[in-house]
């Protein structure tokens, strides 16, 4: 976290070239932990399918936070489906989850969905394919679909196309299915973020 220097009764910590009293550092660090705990507590209270937009930064361990979120949802009795790129940070992280979610790899190398393993499907990066896949997977089971991530899809396919597909997906999945979508907010202006926020019940900053 930094280098410590003891000066009489005071301790100073060196963080990125700035000397900060350790009392101030601990206060800030505790506040950051509290923010993460509050996020997990909010997620822990979700016990019915919901529509949730997660606004994150790709440099702030978002994959670790989503892994913890997946475990929370599983504890609340949800079946988890994760749609992500084959070599994304999240895809690699959930390989080591003891109770593995169903993973849908979004790939331009395939033209139609294919089941590769019991818990692994490969599909074109078109959210309309997810609509049919999730309908078959859920079968009235309480399910959360996690989309990682809207920013990547928008960069590849354009905001209008992704918005229309996402709206159709949300409007047509069964009531037993909730959707959690990740967006990297710094890559979008406020108008784009407002457009996507309008599709969800709520948004949370990670």
C-alpha positions as MATLAB code, in Angstrom:
seq = 'XXXXXXXXXXXXXXXXXXXXXXXXXXXXXXXXXXXXXXXXXXXXXXXXXXXXXXXXXXXXXXXXXXXXXXXXXXXXXXXXXXXXXXXXXXXXXXXXXXXXXXXXXXXXXXXXXXXXXXXXXXXXXXXXXXXXXXXXXXXXXXXXXXXXXXXXXXXXXXXXXXXXXXXXXXXXXXXXXXXXXXXXXXXXXXXXXXXXXXXXXXXXXX';
ca = [
       0.000    0.000    0.000;
       2.939    2.290    0.519;
       6.100    2.913    2.559;
       5.864    3.730    6.270;
       8.031    6.321    8.038;
       8.032    6.736   11.836;
       8.648   10.251   13.087;
       8.365   10.439   16.877;
       4.807    9.598   17.927;
       3.545   10.059   14.354;
       3.560    7.626   11.446;
       3.494    8.840    7.869;
       2.729    6.725    4.824;
       4.181    7.441    1.374;
       1.507    6.941   -1.295;
       2.394    7.689   -4.925;
       5.016   10.215   -3.870;
       2.760   12.014   -1.360;
       3.329   11.927    2.401;
       0.041   11.273    4.201;
      -0.515   10.883    7.980;
      -1.488    7.285    8.622;
      -4.655    8.385   10.443;
      -5.893   10.078    7.264;
      -4.877    7.072    5.165;
      -6.753    4.644    7.415;
      -9.856    6.834    7.369;
      -9.881    6.911    3.556;
      -9.098    3.187    3.315;
     -11.920    2.352    5.750;
     -14.313    4.483    3.707;
     -13.375    2.577    0.527;
     -13.972   -0.727    2.319;
     -17.317    0.577    3.536;
     -18.327    1.456   -0.038;
     -17.492   -2.061   -1.220;
     -19.312   -3.574    1.767;
     -22.364   -1.397    1.056;
     -22.408   -2.635   -2.538;
     -22.256   -6.251   -1.406;
     -24.964   -5.618    1.182;
     -27.240   -4.112   -1.468;
     -26.667   -7.106   -3.716;
     -27.262   -9.517   -0.849;
     -30.739   -8.039   -0.394;
     -31.733   -8.898   -3.961;
     -33.791  -12.084   -3.747;
     -36.076  -11.583   -6.753;
     -35.166  -11.099  -10.425;
     -34.172   -7.488  -11.112;
     -32.745   -5.249  -13.821;
     -29.464   -3.757  -12.647;
     -26.854   -1.671  -14.492;
     -23.365   -1.773  -12.967;
     -21.157    1.209  -13.808;
     -17.523    0.234  -13.385;
     -13.929    1.051  -14.297;
     -11.795   -1.592  -16.072;
      -8.813   -0.659  -13.870;
     -10.504   -1.208  -10.484;
     -10.751   -5.012  -10.070;
     -14.289   -5.147  -11.428;
     -13.900   -8.876  -12.127;
     -13.217   -9.606   -8.458;
     -16.287   -7.600   -7.415;
     -18.499   -9.426   -9.915;
     -17.172  -12.780   -8.704;
     -18.248  -11.834   -5.176;
     -21.579  -10.684   -6.561;
     -22.080  -14.048   -8.298;
     -21.432  -15.883   -5.036;
     -23.948  -13.615   -3.259;
     -26.607  -14.290   -5.872;
     -25.981  -18.040   -5.640;
     -26.411  -17.863   -1.868;
     -29.795  -16.223   -2.533;
     -30.858  -19.176   -4.685;
     -30.280  -17.793   -8.169;
     -29.051  -19.762  -11.146;
     -26.312  -17.654  -12.780;
     -25.648  -17.219  -16.498;
     -22.611  -15.132  -17.509;
     -22.241  -13.768  -21.054;
     -18.679  -12.594  -21.677;
     -15.724  -12.767  -24.073;
     -13.730  -16.043  -23.997;
     -10.568  -14.431  -22.571;
     -12.052  -11.626  -20.510;
     -10.865  -11.048  -16.945;
     -14.218  -12.257  -15.652;
     -14.149  -15.412  -17.776;
     -10.759  -16.364  -16.357;
     -11.762  -15.577  -12.792;
     -14.955  -17.651  -12.732;
     -13.038  -20.712  -13.953;
     -12.004  -21.133  -10.323;
     -15.435  -20.674   -8.743;
     -16.336  -23.906   -6.941;
     -19.953  -23.953   -8.111;
     -19.582  -22.808  -11.695;
     -22.203  -20.612  -13.375;
     -23.373  -21.280  -16.928;
     -21.030  -19.338  -19.224;
     -21.899  -18.046  -22.690;
     -18.788  -17.006  -24.604;
     -19.577  -14.188  -27.027;
     -17.456  -14.786  -30.137;
     -17.385  -13.530  -33.714;
     -15.915  -16.912  -34.687;
     -19.319  -18.609  -34.601;
     -22.506  -17.896  -36.524;
     -24.960  -19.684  -34.236;
     -25.018  -20.796  -30.579;
     -23.270  -24.094  -29.831;
     -22.999  -26.052  -26.599;
     -19.367  -26.999  -25.960;
     -19.644  -28.411  -22.428;
     -22.340  -28.825  -19.765;
     -21.829  -25.282  -18.480;
     -20.281  -23.671  -21.563;
     -21.998  -22.278  -24.665;
     -20.468  -20.208  -27.466;
     -22.682  -17.673  -29.233;
     -22.376  -14.754  -31.643;
     -22.203  -11.411  -29.769;
     -25.828  -10.606  -30.540;
     -28.075  -10.093  -27.525;
     -31.077  -11.492  -29.404;
     -29.394  -14.917  -29.313;
     -29.145  -14.546  -25.537;
     -32.907  -14.049  -25.372;
     -33.579  -17.535  -26.758;
     -30.719  -19.168  -24.846;
     -31.830  -17.744  -21.500;
     -35.432  -18.784  -22.089;
     -34.278  -22.389  -22.538;
     -31.833  -22.293  -19.625;
     -34.137  -20.633  -17.083;
     -37.261  -22.821  -17.459;
     -39.033  -20.947  -14.644;
     -35.916  -21.174  -12.446;
     -34.929  -17.959  -10.682;
     -32.047  -16.821  -12.907;
     -29.679  -13.874  -13.207;
     -28.051  -13.124  -16.577;
     -24.821  -11.136  -16.248;
     -23.687   -9.306  -19.394;
     -19.972   -8.466  -19.491;
     -19.967   -5.923  -21.012;
     -22.069   -3.387  -22.893;
     -19.082   -1.131  -23.632;
     -17.313   -3.832  -25.632;
     -20.491   -4.680  -27.563;
     -21.106   -0.994  -28.361;
     -17.530   -0.528  -29.603;
     -17.918   -3.484  -31.965;
     -21.553   -3.121  -33.076;
     -22.673    0.451  -32.427;
     -24.852    1.958  -29.723;
     -28.140    1.893  -31.682;
     -27.847   -1.813  -32.467;
     -26.878   -2.798  -28.925;
     -29.607   -0.612  -27.386;
     -32.306   -2.177  -29.578;
     -31.092   -5.720  -28.835;
     -30.848   -5.055  -25.100;
     -34.336   -3.525  -25.003;
     -35.743   -6.551  -26.848;
     -33.898   -8.914  -24.492;
     -35.230   -7.150  -21.387;
     -38.790   -6.985  -22.746;
     -38.941  -10.667  -23.699;
     -37.168  -12.737  -21.043;
     -39.416  -14.564  -18.546;
     -40.347  -12.882  -15.267;
     -38.125  -15.403  -13.490;
     -35.020  -13.887  -15.150;
     -33.136  -10.823  -13.947;
     -30.445   -9.037  -15.932;
     -27.268   -7.436  -14.587;
     -25.286   -5.573  -17.249;
     -21.816   -4.089  -16.871;
     -20.788   -0.828  -18.542;
     -17.487    1.038  -18.284;
     -18.907    4.488  -17.619;
     -15.781    6.510  -18.512;
     -16.015    5.256  -22.098;
     -19.448    6.871  -22.567;
     -20.914   10.330  -22.360;
     -23.843   11.124  -20.087;
     -26.406   10.877  -22.890;
     -25.372    7.288  -23.671;
     -25.367    6.329  -20.000;
     -28.808    7.902  -19.488;
     -30.105    5.896  -22.462;
     -29.020    2.596  -20.922;
     -30.006    3.549  -17.376;
     -33.554    4.055  -18.665;
     -33.820    0.317  -19.415;
     -32.966   -0.817  -15.879;
     -34.704   -0.626  -12.518;
     -31.584    0.822  -10.934;
     -27.890    1.500  -11.503;
     -24.974    1.082   -9.106;
     -21.439    2.434   -9.287;
     -18.828   -0.198   -8.467;
];
